[in-house]
Coordinates of C-alpha atoms in Angstrom, one line a residue:
M1448 CA 111.1 64.2 101.2
S1449 CA 114.1 66.0 102.5
A1450 CA 116.1 63.9 100.5
H1451 CA 114.4 64.4 97.4
A1452 CA 114.4 68.2 99.2
D1453 CA 118.4 68.3 98.9
T1454 CA 118.7 67.2 95.0
H1455 CA 117.3 70.9 94.0
T1456 CA 120.5 72.4 94.0
H1457 CA 122.1 75.3 94.3
E1458 CA 122.6 76.2 90.6
D1459 CA 119.3 75.7 90.6
D1460 CA 118.2 78.5 93.2
Q1461 CA 121.0 80.8 91.0
V1462 CA 119.2 80.1 87.7
H1463 CA 116.1 81.0 89.2
H1464 CA 117.1 83.7 91.1
H1465 CA 118.5 85.4 88.2
K1466 CA 115.5 84.9 86.0
E1467 CA 112.9 86.9 88.6
T1468 CA 112.0 90.4 87.5
F1469 CA 110.4 92.7 89.7
I1470 CA 107.3 91.8 89.4
T1471 CA 107.9 88.0 90.1
K1472 CA 110.1 89.0 92.9
Y1473 CA 108.2 91.8 94.6
I1474 CA 104.6 91.4 93.9
F1475 CA 103.7 88.1 92.4
S1476 CA 106.5 86.0 94.4
Q1477 CA 106.3 82.7 95.3
D1478 CA 109.2 82.9 97.8
H1479 CA 107.6 82.4 101.7
K1480 CA 110.0 85.3 102.7
M1481 CA 108.5 87.8 101.0
I1482 CA 105.3 86.8 101.1
A1483 CA 105.5 86.8 104.9
K1484 CA 106.6 90.6 104.2
Q1485 CA 103.5 91.2 102.2
Y1486 CA 101.3 89.6 104.8
L1487 CA 103.4 91.9 107.4
I1488 CA 103.2 95.1 106.0
T1489 CA 99.6 94.6 104.3
G1490 CA 98.3 93.8 108.1
T1491 CA 100.5 96.7 109.2
I1492 CA 98.2 99.3 106.7
M1493 CA 95.1 97.6 107.8
G1494 CA 96.1 97.7 111.8
I1495 CA 96.2 101.8 111.0
I1496 CA 93.1 102.1 109.6
G1497 CA 91.7 99.8 112.5
V1498 CA 93.8 102.2 115.1
L1499 CA 92.0 105.2 113.5
M1500 CA 88.9 103.9 113.9
S1501 CA 88.8 103.3 117.6
M1502 CA 90.5 106.9 118.5
M1503 CA 87.6 108.3 116.6
F1504 CA 84.9 106.4 118.6
R1505 CA 87.1 106.2 122.0
I1506 CA 87.1 110.5 121.0
Q1507 CA 82.6 110.1 120.4
I1508 CA 82.1 108.4 124.2
A1509 CA 84.6 111.2 126.1
W1510 CA 82.6 114.1 124.3
P1511 CA 79.6 113.4 123.2
E1512 CA 77.6 115.4 121.1
E1513 CA 80.5 117.8 120.9
P1514 CA 81.5 119.1 117.9
N1515 CA 84.6 117.7 116.3
V1516 CA 86.3 119.4 113.5
L1517 CA 88.4 115.5 112.7
F1518 CA 84.9 114.5 112.6
E1519 CA 83.9 116.6 109.8
A1520 CA 86.9 116.4 107.9
L1521 CA 87.2 112.3 108.2
L1522 CA 83.1 111.5 108.0
G1523 CA 81.6 114.3 106.0
K1524 CA 77.2 114.0 106.3
W1525 CA 78.3 110.8 108.8
A1526 CA 78.7 114.0 110.9
P1527 CA 76.4 117.2 110.4
G1528 CA 78.3 119.9 112.3
G1529 CA 81.3 117.8 113.2
V1530 CA 78.6 115.5 115.4
M1531 CA 79.4 111.9 114.9
D1532 CA 75.5 110.3 113.9
A1533 CA 74.3 107.2 115.8
D1534 CA 74.5 104.9 112.8
V1535 CA 78.0 105.8 111.9
Y1536 CA 79.3 104.6 115.7
L1537 CA 78.0 101.6 115.6
A1538 CA 79.7 101.1 111.6
L1539 CA 82.8 102.1 112.8
V1540 CA 82.6 99.5 115.7
T1541 CA 82.0 96.7 113.3
I1542 CA 84.7 97.5 111.2
H1543 CA 87.7 98.6 113.4
G1544 CA 86.7 94.8 115.0
T1545 CA 87.1 92.8 112.0
I1546 CA 89.7 94.4 110.9
M1547 CA 91.8 94.1 113.9
V1548 CA 90.5 90.6 114.7
F1549 CA 90.6 89.1 110.9
F1550 CA 93.3 91.4 109.2
V1551 CA 95.9 92.4 111.3
L1552 CA 96.2 89.3 113.8
T1553 CA 95.4 86.6 112.5
A1554 CA 97.5 88.0 108.9
G1555 CA 99.8 90.0 111.0
L1556 CA 100.8 86.2 112.8
S1557 CA 100.0 83.5 110.6
G1558 CA 100.1 85.1 107.6
T1559 CA 103.4 87.0 108.3
F1560 CA 105.4 84.6 111.0
S1561 CA 103.8 81.3 109.5
N1562 CA 105.1 82.2 106.1
L1563 CA 109.1 83.7 107.3
L1564 CA 109.6 80.9 109.8
I1565 CA 108.3 77.4 109.3
P1566 CA 110.3 77.1 105.7
L1567 CA 113.3 78.8 107.7
Q1568 CA 113.2 76.3 111.1
I1569 CA 112.2 73.2 109.8
G1570 CA 114.9 73.3 107.1
A1571 CA 112.7 73.3 104.1
R1572 CA 114.0 75.7 100.3
D1573 CA 110.0 76.2 101.0
M1574 CA 106.2 76.4 101.7
A1575 CA 104.8 72.7 100.0
S1576 CA 103.3 74.6 97.3
G1577 CA 104.5 78.6 96.3
F1578 CA 101.8 79.2 94.2
L1579 CA 98.7 78.3 96.5
N1580 CA 100.4 80.0 98.8
M1581 CA 101.3 83.4 96.9
I1582 CA 97.3 82.7 95.7
S1583 CA 96.4 82.5 99.6
Y1584 CA 98.1 86.1 99.9
W1585 CA 96.4 88.4 97.2
L1586 CA 92.9 86.5 97.9
F1587 CA 93.7 88.3 101.5
F1588 CA 94.5 91.4 99.9
L1589 CA 91.5 91.9 98.2
S1590 CA 88.9 90.8 100.5
S1591 CA 90.9 93.7 102.6
I1592 CA 90.5 96.1 99.5
I1593 CA 86.8 95.4 99.7
M1594 CA 86.4 95.9 103.4
V1595 CA 88.3 98.7 103.3
F1596 CA 85.8 100.0 99.8
S1597 CA 83.1 99.3 101.7
L1598 CA 83.5 101.9 103.9
F1599 CA 82.4 104.2 101.2
V1600 CA 79.3 102.9 100.0
E1601 CA 76.3 105.6 99.7
A1602 CA 74.2 103.7 102.9
G1603 CA 77.7 103.9 105.1
P1604 CA 79.8 100.1 106.0
A1605 CA 78.4 97.4 108.1
A1606 CA 76.7 98.2 111.2
A1607 CA 76.1 94.7 113.0
G1608 CA 79.0 94.7 115.5
W1609 CA 81.6 92.8 114.4
T1610 CA 79.5 89.5 115.0
I1611 CA 77.0 90.8 112.9
Y1612 CA 73.6 89.0 114.1
P1613 CA 70.7 88.7 112.2
P1614 CA 68.5 90.3 111.9
L1615 CA 70.3 93.5 111.7
S1616 CA 72.7 91.6 109.4
A1617 CA 70.3 89.6 107.2
L1618 CA 67.6 92.2 106.4
P1619 CA 69.1 94.9 103.7
M1620 CA 66.0 97.2 105.0
A1621 CA 67.0 97.1 109.0
Q1622 CA 69.7 100.2 108.6
G1623 CA 71.8 101.9 106.4
G1624 CA 74.4 99.3 107.6
S1625 CA 72.5 96.8 107.0
G1626 CA 72.2 97.5 102.8
M1627 CA 75.6 97.3 100.2
G1628 CA 78.2 97.7 102.9
M1629 CA 76.9 94.5 104.8
T1630 CA 76.8 92.8 101.5
L1631 CA 80.2 93.7 100.8
W1632 CA 81.5 93.0 104.5
L1633 CA 80.1 89.0 103.5
I1634 CA 81.9 89.3 100.1
S1635 CA 84.9 90.1 101.7
M1636 CA 84.7 87.8 104.6
A1637 CA 84.7 84.5 102.4
I1638 CA 87.3 85.7 100.3
F1639 CA 89.2 85.8 103.3
I1640 CA 88.3 82.4 104.4
A1641 CA 89.3 81.2 101.5
S1642 CA 92.8 83.3 101.6
S1643 CA 92.9 81.5 105.0
L1644 CA 91.9 77.9 104.3
M1645 CA 94.4 77.5 101.8
G1646 CA 97.6 79.0 103.9
S1647 CA 96.5 76.5 106.8
L1648 CA 96.7 73.3 104.2
N1649 CA 100.2 74.5 103.2
Y1650 CA 101.2 75.1 106.6
I1651 CA 99.9 71.5 107.1
V1652 CA 101.6 70.0 104.8
T1653 CA 104.5 71.7 105.1
V1654 CA 105.4 70.7 108.5
I1655 CA 104.5 67.2 107.8
N1656 CA 105.8 66.9 105.0
M1657 CA 109.4 69.0 104.4
R1658 CA 111.6 68.6 107.6
T1659 CA 114.5 68.2 106.7
K1660 CA 117.2 64.9 107.9
G1661 CA 117.0 64.6 112.1
M1662 CA 113.8 67.3 112.3
S1663 CA 111.8 65.0 114.4
M1664 CA 108.1 66.7 116.0
T1665 CA 109.8 66.5 119.1
R1666 CA 113.2 68.9 117.7
L1667 CA 110.9 71.4 116.2
P1668 CA 110.7 74.8 118.1
L1669 CA 108.0 75.8 120.3
T1670 CA 106.7 78.7 117.1
I1671 CA 106.3 75.5 114.6
W1672 CA 104.0 73.9 116.9
A1673 CA 101.8 77.0 117.9
F1674 CA 101.6 77.9 114.2
F1675 CA 101.1 73.8 112.7
V1676 CA 98.1 73.3 115.2
T1677 CA 96.9 77.2 114.9
A1678 CA 96.1 76.1 111.1
I1679 CA 94.8 73.1 112.0
I1680 CA 92.3 75.1 114.6
G1681 CA 91.2 76.9 110.9
V1682 CA 91.3 74.1 108.5
V1683 CA 88.6 72.9 111.5
S1684 CA 86.6 76.0 111.8
F1685 CA 86.8 79.2 109.4
P1686 CA 84.2 76.1 107.1
V1687 CA 82.3 77.0 109.5
L1688 CA 81.7 80.5 109.4
L1689 CA 82.0 80.5 105.9
S1690 CA 78.7 78.9 105.8
A1691 CA 77.0 80.8 108.4
A1692 CA 78.4 83.6 106.1
L1693 CA 77.0 82.2 102.7
L1694 CA 73.4 81.4 104.5
L1695 CA 73.3 84.8 105.4
I1696 CA 73.4 85.8 101.6
M1697 CA 70.5 83.6 100.7
D1698 CA 68.6 85.4 103.7
R1699 CA 69.3 88.8 102.5
S1700 CA 69.1 88.1 98.5
F1701 CA 67.4 84.8 98.3
G1702 CA 64.3 85.1 100.6
T1703 CA 65.3 82.2 102.8
S1704 CA 64.5 82.0 106.3
F1705 CA 67.9 80.3 108.5
F1706 CA 67.9 83.0 111.0
L1707 CA 65.0 84.8 110.8
S1708 CA 61.3 84.7 112.3
D1709 CA 58.6 86.6 112.9
I1710 CA 60.1 90.1 111.9
F1711 CA 58.4 93.3 112.5
I1712 CA 59.7 96.7 110.7
Q1713 CA 57.6 99.7 111.8
G1714 CA 54.1 97.9 112.3
E1715 CA 54.8 95.5 109.3
V1716 CA 55.0 91.8 109.4
L1717 CA 57.5 90.4 107.5
H1718 CA 56.9 87.3 105.7
Y1719 CA 59.9 85.3 107.3
Q1720 CA 59.2 82.1 109.3
G1721 CA 60.9 79.7 111.2
G1722 CA 64.2 80.2 111.2
S1723 CA 66.2 81.2 114.6
P1724 CA 68.7 83.7 115.1
V1725 CA 70.4 81.8 117.7
L1726 CA 71.3 79.4 114.7
F1727 CA 73.4 82.0 113.2
E1728 CA 75.3 82.6 117.1
H1729 CA 75.8 78.9 117.3
L1730 CA 77.8 79.4 113.4
F1731 CA 79.7 82.5 114.0
W1732 CA 81.0 81.2 117.5
F1733 CA 82.2 78.2 116.1
L1734 CA 84.4 79.2 114.6
G1735 CA 84.2 83.0 116.9
H1736 CA 86.3 81.5 119.6
P1737 CA 88.8 79.0 118.2
E1738 CA 89.3 82.3 116.6
V1739 CA 90.6 83.9 119.7
Y1740 CA 93.6 80.9 119.5
I1741 CA 93.6 81.2 116.3
V1742 CA 95.3 84.5 116.9
I1743 CA 96.7 83.9 120.6
L1744 CA 98.4 80.6 119.8
P1745 CA 101.1 81.8 117.2
A1746 CA 101.7 84.6 119.8
M1747 CA 102.2 82.3 122.5
G1748 CA 105.0 80.4 120.2
I1749 CA 106.7 83.7 119.4
V1750 CA 107.1 84.1 122.9
S1751 CA 108.3 81.2 124.2
E1752 CA 111.4 81.2 121.3
I1753 CA 111.6 84.7 122.0
M1754 CA 111.7 83.8 126.0
A1755 CA 114.2 81.2 125.8
S1756 CA 116.7 83.1 123.3
N1757 CA 116.9 86.6 125.6
S1758 CA 116.9 84.4 129.5
R1759 CA 120.0 82.3 127.7
K1760 CA 118.4 79.6 128.7
P1761 CA 116.4 76.0 127.8
I1762 CA 112.9 76.7 127.3
F1763 CA 111.2 75.0 130.9
G1764 CA 109.0 71.8 130.5
Y1765 CA 109.1 71.9 126.9
R1766 CA 106.5 68.7 126.3
A1767 CA 104.6 70.3 128.6
M1768 CA 104.2 73.4 126.6
I1769 CA 103.5 71.2 123.1
A1770 CA 100.8 69.0 125.4
S1771 CA 99.0 72.4 126.8
I1772 CA 99.1 73.6 123.2
L1773 CA 97.4 70.6 121.8
A1774 CA 95.2 70.8 124.9
I1775 CA 93.9 74.5 124.0
A1776 CA 93.5 73.3 120.2
F1777 CA 91.0 70.6 121.5
L1778 CA 89.2 72.4 124.3
S1779 CA 88.8 75.7 122.1
T1780 CA 86.5 73.8 119.7
I1781 CA 83.7 72.9 122.9
V1782 CA 83.9 76.3 124.3
W1783 CA 82.0 78.5 122.3
G1784 CA 78.2 78.4 123.8
H1785 CA 79.7 80.6 126.7
H1786 CA 79.4 83.3 124.6
M1787 CA 75.0 83.0 124.3
F1788 CA 74.5 82.9 128.1
V1789 CA 71.7 85.1 127.2
S1790 CA 70.3 83.5 124.5
G1791 CA 67.8 81.5 126.4
M1792 CA 70.1 78.1 127.0
N1793 CA 69.4 75.3 128.3
P1794 CA 71.1 76.1 132.3
F1795 CA 72.2 72.6 132.0
L1796 CA 73.7 73.0 129.1
G1797 CA 75.0 76.5 130.0
S1798 CA 76.8 74.1 133.1
V1799 CA 78.9 72.2 130.3
F1800 CA 79.9 75.2 128.3
T1801 CA 80.6 76.7 132.0
F1802 CA 83.1 73.5 132.6
T1803 CA 84.8 73.3 129.7
T1804 CA 85.6 77.2 129.5
L1805 CA 87.3 76.9 133.0
L1806 CA 88.7 74.1 131.9
I1807 CA 91.1 75.0 129.6
A1808 CA 92.8 77.4 132.3
I1809 CA 94.6 74.7 133.3
P1810 CA 97.0 74.6 129.9
S1811 CA 96.6 78.4 130.0
A1812 CA 98.5 78.1 133.5
V1813 CA 100.9 75.6 131.8
K1814 CA 102.4 78.1 129.6
A1815 CA 102.5 81.1 131.9
F1816 CA 104.1 79.1 134.8
N1817 CA 106.5 77.2 132.4
W1818 CA 106.9 81.2 130.9
I1819 CA 108.0 82.2 134.1
T1820 CA 110.5 79.8 134.9
T1821 CA 112.2 79.6 132.2
I1822 CA 113.5 83.7 133.0
W1823 CA 113.5 82.7 136.4
K1824 CA 116.8 83.4 137.2
G1825 CA 118.0 83.4 133.7
N1826 CA 120.7 85.8 132.4
I1827 CA 117.9 88.5 130.9
Q1828 CA 118.7 90.2 127.8
M1829 CA 116.1 93.0 127.9
N1830 CA 115.9 93.8 124.4
P1831 CA 112.5 95.4 122.7
A1832 CA 111.4 91.7 122.0
M1833 CA 111.6 90.6 124.9
L1834 CA 109.7 93.6 127.1
F1835 CA 106.9 92.6 124.7
S1836 CA 106.8 89.1 125.5
I1837 CA 107.1 89.4 129.2
G1838 CA 104.3 92.1 128.6
F1839 CA 102.0 89.4 126.5
V1840 CA 102.7 87.2 129.9
S1841 CA 101.5 90.0 131.9
T1842 CA 98.8 90.4 129.8
F1843 CA 97.8 88.0 129.1
I1844 CA 97.5 86.7 133.1
S1845 CA 95.4 89.8 133.8
G1846 CA 93.4 89.9 131.1
G1847 CA 93.0 85.4 131.3
L1848 CA 91.9 86.3 134.7
T1849 CA 88.8 87.9 134.4
G1850 CA 87.8 85.2 132.1
I1851 CA 87.1 83.0 134.4
I1852 CA 84.1 85.5 135.4
L1853 CA 82.2 85.2 132.1
G1854 CA 83.2 81.5 131.7
D1855 CA 80.8 81.0 134.5
S1856 CA 77.2 81.5 133.7
A1857 CA 75.9 82.8 136.9
L1858 CA 78.8 85.6 136.7
D1859 CA 78.5 86.1 133.0
I1860 CA 75.1 87.2 133.6
N1861 CA 75.6 90.2 135.6
V1862 CA 78.3 91.6 132.9
H1863 CA 77.7 90.1 130.2
D1864 CA 78.1 93.1 127.1
T1865 CA 79.1 95.5 129.3
Y1866 CA 82.5 97.2 129.1
F1867 CA 83.9 94.4 131.7
V1868 CA 83.7 92.4 128.9
V1869 CA 85.5 94.5 126.2
A1870 CA 87.7 95.1 129.0
H1871 CA 88.3 91.0 128.9
F1872 CA 89.5 90.3 125.6
H1873 CA 90.7 93.1 124.5
L1874 CA 93.6 92.2 126.7
V1875 CA 93.7 88.5 126.8
M1876 CA 93.4 88.7 122.8
G1877 CA 93.6 92.4 121.4
I1878 CA 97.2 93.5 123.3
S1879 CA 98.1 90.2 124.6
A1880 CA 98.2 89.3 120.5
L1881 CA 99.7 92.7 120.0
Y1882 CA 102.9 92.1 122.1
G1883 CA 103.4 88.6 120.8
M1884 CA 103.8 90.6 117.5
F1885 CA 105.4 93.1 118.1
A1886 CA 107.7 91.2 119.8
G1887 CA 108.0 88.8 116.6
I1888 CA 108.7 91.5 114.5
Y1889 CA 111.8 93.2 116.6
H1890 CA 113.3 89.6 117.4
W1891 CA 112.9 88.8 113.7
Y1892 CA 113.4 92.0 111.8
P1893 CA 117.1 91.2 110.8
K1894 CA 115.7 87.7 109.4
M1895 CA 113.3 89.4 107.5
F1896 CA 115.1 92.7 106.2
G1897 CA 118.8 92.3 107.4
R1898 CA 118.7 94.8 109.1
M1899 CA 118.6 96.0 113.0
L1900 CA 115.5 98.2 114.3
N1901 CA 116.3 100.8 116.3
K1902 CA 117.0 99.7 119.9
N1903 CA 116.2 103.1 122.0
L1904 CA 112.8 103.5 120.1
G1905 CA 111.7 100.2 120.7
Y1906 CA 111.7 101.2 124.3
I1907 CA 109.6 104.3 123.9
H1908 CA 107.5 101.5 122.0
F1909 CA 106.9 99.3 124.4
W1910 CA 106.9 101.0 127.9
I1911 CA 104.2 104.0 126.6
T1912 CA 102.8 100.9 124.8
A1913 CA 102.0 99.1 128.5
V1914 CA 100.9 102.3 130.2
C1915 CA 98.6 103.1 128.1
A1916 CA 97.2 99.4 127.6
Y1917 CA 96.5 99.7 130.8
G1918 CA 95.3 102.8 131.3
V1919 CA 92.8 102.0 128.6
F1920 CA 91.8 98.5 130.2
F1921 CA 91.9 98.6 133.2
P1922 CA 89.4 100.8 133.9
M1923 CA 87.0 99.2 131.7
H1924 CA 86.7 96.8 133.8
F1925 CA 84.6 98.9 137.0
I1926 CA 82.7 100.7 134.7
G1927 CA 81.5 97.4 133.6
M1928 CA 80.5 96.2 136.7
A1929 CA 79.3 99.2 137.1
G1930 CA 77.1 98.4 134.2
L1931 CA 78.0 100.8 131.6
P1932 CA 77.1 99.3 128.5
R1933 CA 79.2 98.4 125.2
R1934 CA 78.5 99.5 122.2
Y1935 CA 76.4 102.7 123.0
Y1936 CA 77.6 105.9 121.3
S1937 CA 76.2 108.2 124.2
N1938 CA 76.0 107.7 127.8
S1939 CA 74.4 111.0 128.4
S1940 CA 70.6 109.6 128.0
F1941 CA 71.1 108.0 131.2
P1942 CA 71.9 109.7 134.4
L1943 CA 72.5 106.3 136.4
F1944 CA 76.1 106.5 134.0
D1945 CA 76.7 110.3 134.5
D1946 CA 79.7 109.8 137.1
L1947 CA 81.4 107.2 135.2
A1948 CA 81.9 110.5 132.6
N1949 CA 85.0 111.3 134.0
V1950 CA 86.6 107.6 133.7
N1951 CA 85.8 107.0 130.2
V1952 CA 87.6 110.7 129.3
V1953 CA 90.5 109.2 131.1
I1954 CA 90.6 106.0 128.9
T1955 CA 90.1 107.9 125.9
I1956 CA 93.5 109.4 126.8
F1957 CA 95.3 106.8 127.3
A1958 CA 94.0 105.5 123.8
L1959 CA 95.4 108.6 122.3
I1960 CA 98.3 108.7 123.5
G1961 CA 98.9 104.7 123.0
G1962 CA 97.7 105.5 119.3
I1963 CA 99.8 108.2 118.3
V1964 CA 102.6 106.3 119.9
Q1965 CA 102.9 103.6 117.3
I1966 CA 103.9 106.2 114.9
V1967 CA 106.9 105.8 117.1
Y1968 CA 107.1 102.1 115.7
L1969 CA 106.2 103.1 112.1
Y1970 CA 108.7 105.2 111.9
N1971 CA 111.4 103.1 112.8
F1972 CA 110.1 99.8 111.1
F1973 CA 109.9 101.7 107.3
V1974 CA 113.5 103.4 108.2
S1975 CA 115.5 100.9 109.6
I1976 CA 114.3 98.6 106.1
F1977 CA 116.6 101.7 104.1
Y1978 CA 118.8 103.0 106.6
G1979 CA 118.8 100.1 110.3
K1980 CA 121.9 98.9 111.0
K1981 CA 123.1 96.2 108.7
A1982 CA 122.7 93.1 110.4
V1983 CA 124.5 90.3 111.1
Q1984 CA 124.1 86.5 111.0
N1985 CA 122.5 85.7 113.8
P1986 CA 122.2 88.3 115.9
W1987 CA 120.5 87.0 119.0
K1988 CA 123.1 84.0 119.4
S1989 CA 119.6 82.0 119.0
T1990 CA 119.8 77.8 118.5
T1991 CA 117.1 77.7 115.7
L1992 CA 118.3 77.0 112.4
E1993 CA 116.6 80.2 110.6
W1994 CA 119.9 81.7 112.1
T1995 CA 121.7 79.5 109.7
A1996 CA 120.8 81.0 106.5
P1997 CA 122.2 83.8 104.8
V1998 CA 121.8 87.4 105.9
K1999 CA 121.0 88.3 101.9
H2000 CA 117.8 86.4 100.7
I2001 CA 118.0 83.3 98.1
H2002 CA 114.9 82.3 97.0
G2003 CA 116.1 78.0 98.3
N2004 CA 116.6 79.6 101.6
W2005 CA 120.4 78.2 102.0
P2006 CA 123.1 77.4 99.2
G2007 CA 124.4 74.2 98.7
A2008 CA 122.8 71.1 100.8
I2009 CA 120.1 72.0 103.8
P2010 CA 121.5 72.1 107.5
H2011 CA 120.6 68.6 108.7
V2012 CA 119.6 68.8 112.5
Y2013 CA 121.0 66.8 115.5
R2014 CA 119.4 67.9 118.7
W2015 CA 116.4 69.9 119.6
A2016 CA 115.8 73.9 119.4
Y2017 CA 117.2 75.1 123.4
D2018 CA 120.5 74.4 124.1
Y2019 CA 121.2 77.2 125.5
S2020 CA 123.9 77.4 128.7
K2021 CA 124.7 73.6 128.2
P2022 CA 127.1 72.3 130.5
G2023 CA 130.7 71.4 128.1
H2024 CA 130.3 74.1 125.5
D2025 CA 132.4 76.9 125.8
V2026 CA 130.0 79.3 124.3
D2027 CA 126.1 79.8 125.9
F2028 CA 123.8 78.5 122.8
V2029 CA 124.6 75.6 120.1
P2030 CA 122.7 75.5 117.2
Q2031 CA 120.6 72.5 116.3
N2032 CA 122.4 71.9 112.7
I2033 CA 126.0 71.0 115.5
P2034 CA 126.6 67.7 116.0
L2035 CA 126.8 66.0 119.2
K2036 CA 130.0 65.5 121.0
E2037 CA 131.0 61.7 122.2
G2038 CA 129.3 60.9 125.3
E2039 CA 127.0 64.2 125.1
E2040 CA 123.4 63.7 125.7
E2041 CA 120.5 65.4 124.3
L2042 CA 118.1 67.7 126.3
Q2043 CA 114.7 67.6 126.4
H2044 CA 112.7 68.7 129.2

């Protein structure tokens, strides 16, 4: 395949390049680098919407039933007199969770970095199918538009939590947010899943078939291993959520009863019988838990690459890191039941899910120890990308430790559906994945836009974000252990929780500061596209192939022949060389041995 790719000459690229119009280059582009930027900018816009929602419901939790001008302006009839309606609070939580998990973290990590890096790091001209790649982005864009549009329907957006459990999601008459808003949610997610499957199949085929000469699987950077395995998890698990969504649409619209049984509304018995909402939980979480790793594995690959590059050391335990990625991928598909310990599950089955859940701590710990050992005694370059990578390891460890409590069925029952759960998954998945995404953006921004981000603004962005992230989610563990339930729009009806009101105010202040400081990042990102310092070809002195391609983008990545690979991806500070990095396309010297830890 690589030989076939080399026959595609530089002249062919130039001819194709000159024929491109504005529409074919920037809108309906089939160039993986442009599609990566489209994913990133769309995901950024969705992220702004998601963060604004979280700031609104945090204000509601901190100061419940107090009139707020912001609510009146943004929510209109859903906040009469500036006081947020209880139903719209649940809707904001639902759409915030959906947007952040699927449209920001999945698209911002897999969509952006798989597209950008897979062809460049394996030595390919483009993805296996540029057309399929383009279609996958536009389906993602369409699903984003439908999800945002659902905010403006008359009865309100979907309001059943981001997990959309029946019966709230299955009965259009259950509440306002169970009507048209829920239908649009399901349509949006069906289109999103189609987009993800197209993208994942493209990534898998590209990695298997289009590696350049010499690029064996054991010479692939850990980023590519992470993207490759993530795509496989997506292909295995996303169709299950699609089937759940289709069955739910049938329950809603065609009178079936897959997820409904013995339902009463205002004393009236509905005709549904024989279904089970627990079946929906099984189908949802069979995707929902692998989805956590669809989000976190790309971040792990990105962090591994950045830590090796900025420590000026080979990654520690390269083969162990690959093995841990594969182990995490396998285990992630057999632990979904730990979300359902309070659903009436057979205790023996609960013990099986407890065992497999605690088992996943082993490959996760391998990765954490290897990252720490990689930076140990390294010549560390403390740029923003490295800071976010170190921040990732910090939140992944601190958030992961609380997973041991939630993974044990006997302990989980005590804190299930409290703020302890919110604290755990936001740290281990939300904040960690965001840190991985920010690290990747700071590191590969020169490759995407040919410009450098402002380093000082990056430092401000990291330190305030890091302090605020712990300021928000660390106290949540304690109010969760005190029993405060999640998703309640106000706790003022429960005198038991009066003492926790001040803690919620502190959490909200940190959340507002953390949200506002993202303006610094957005300013840096968009202004640097036009006015940032021009990037050199290899600004970080890294060894991987993407830095051998010219700064100016061409469709085909390299002018002339594709570089061949002679060594693994982490030859940093190797004895016998004058410089502290040796790119993969440099042949081995006579008598030089190839390292692979």
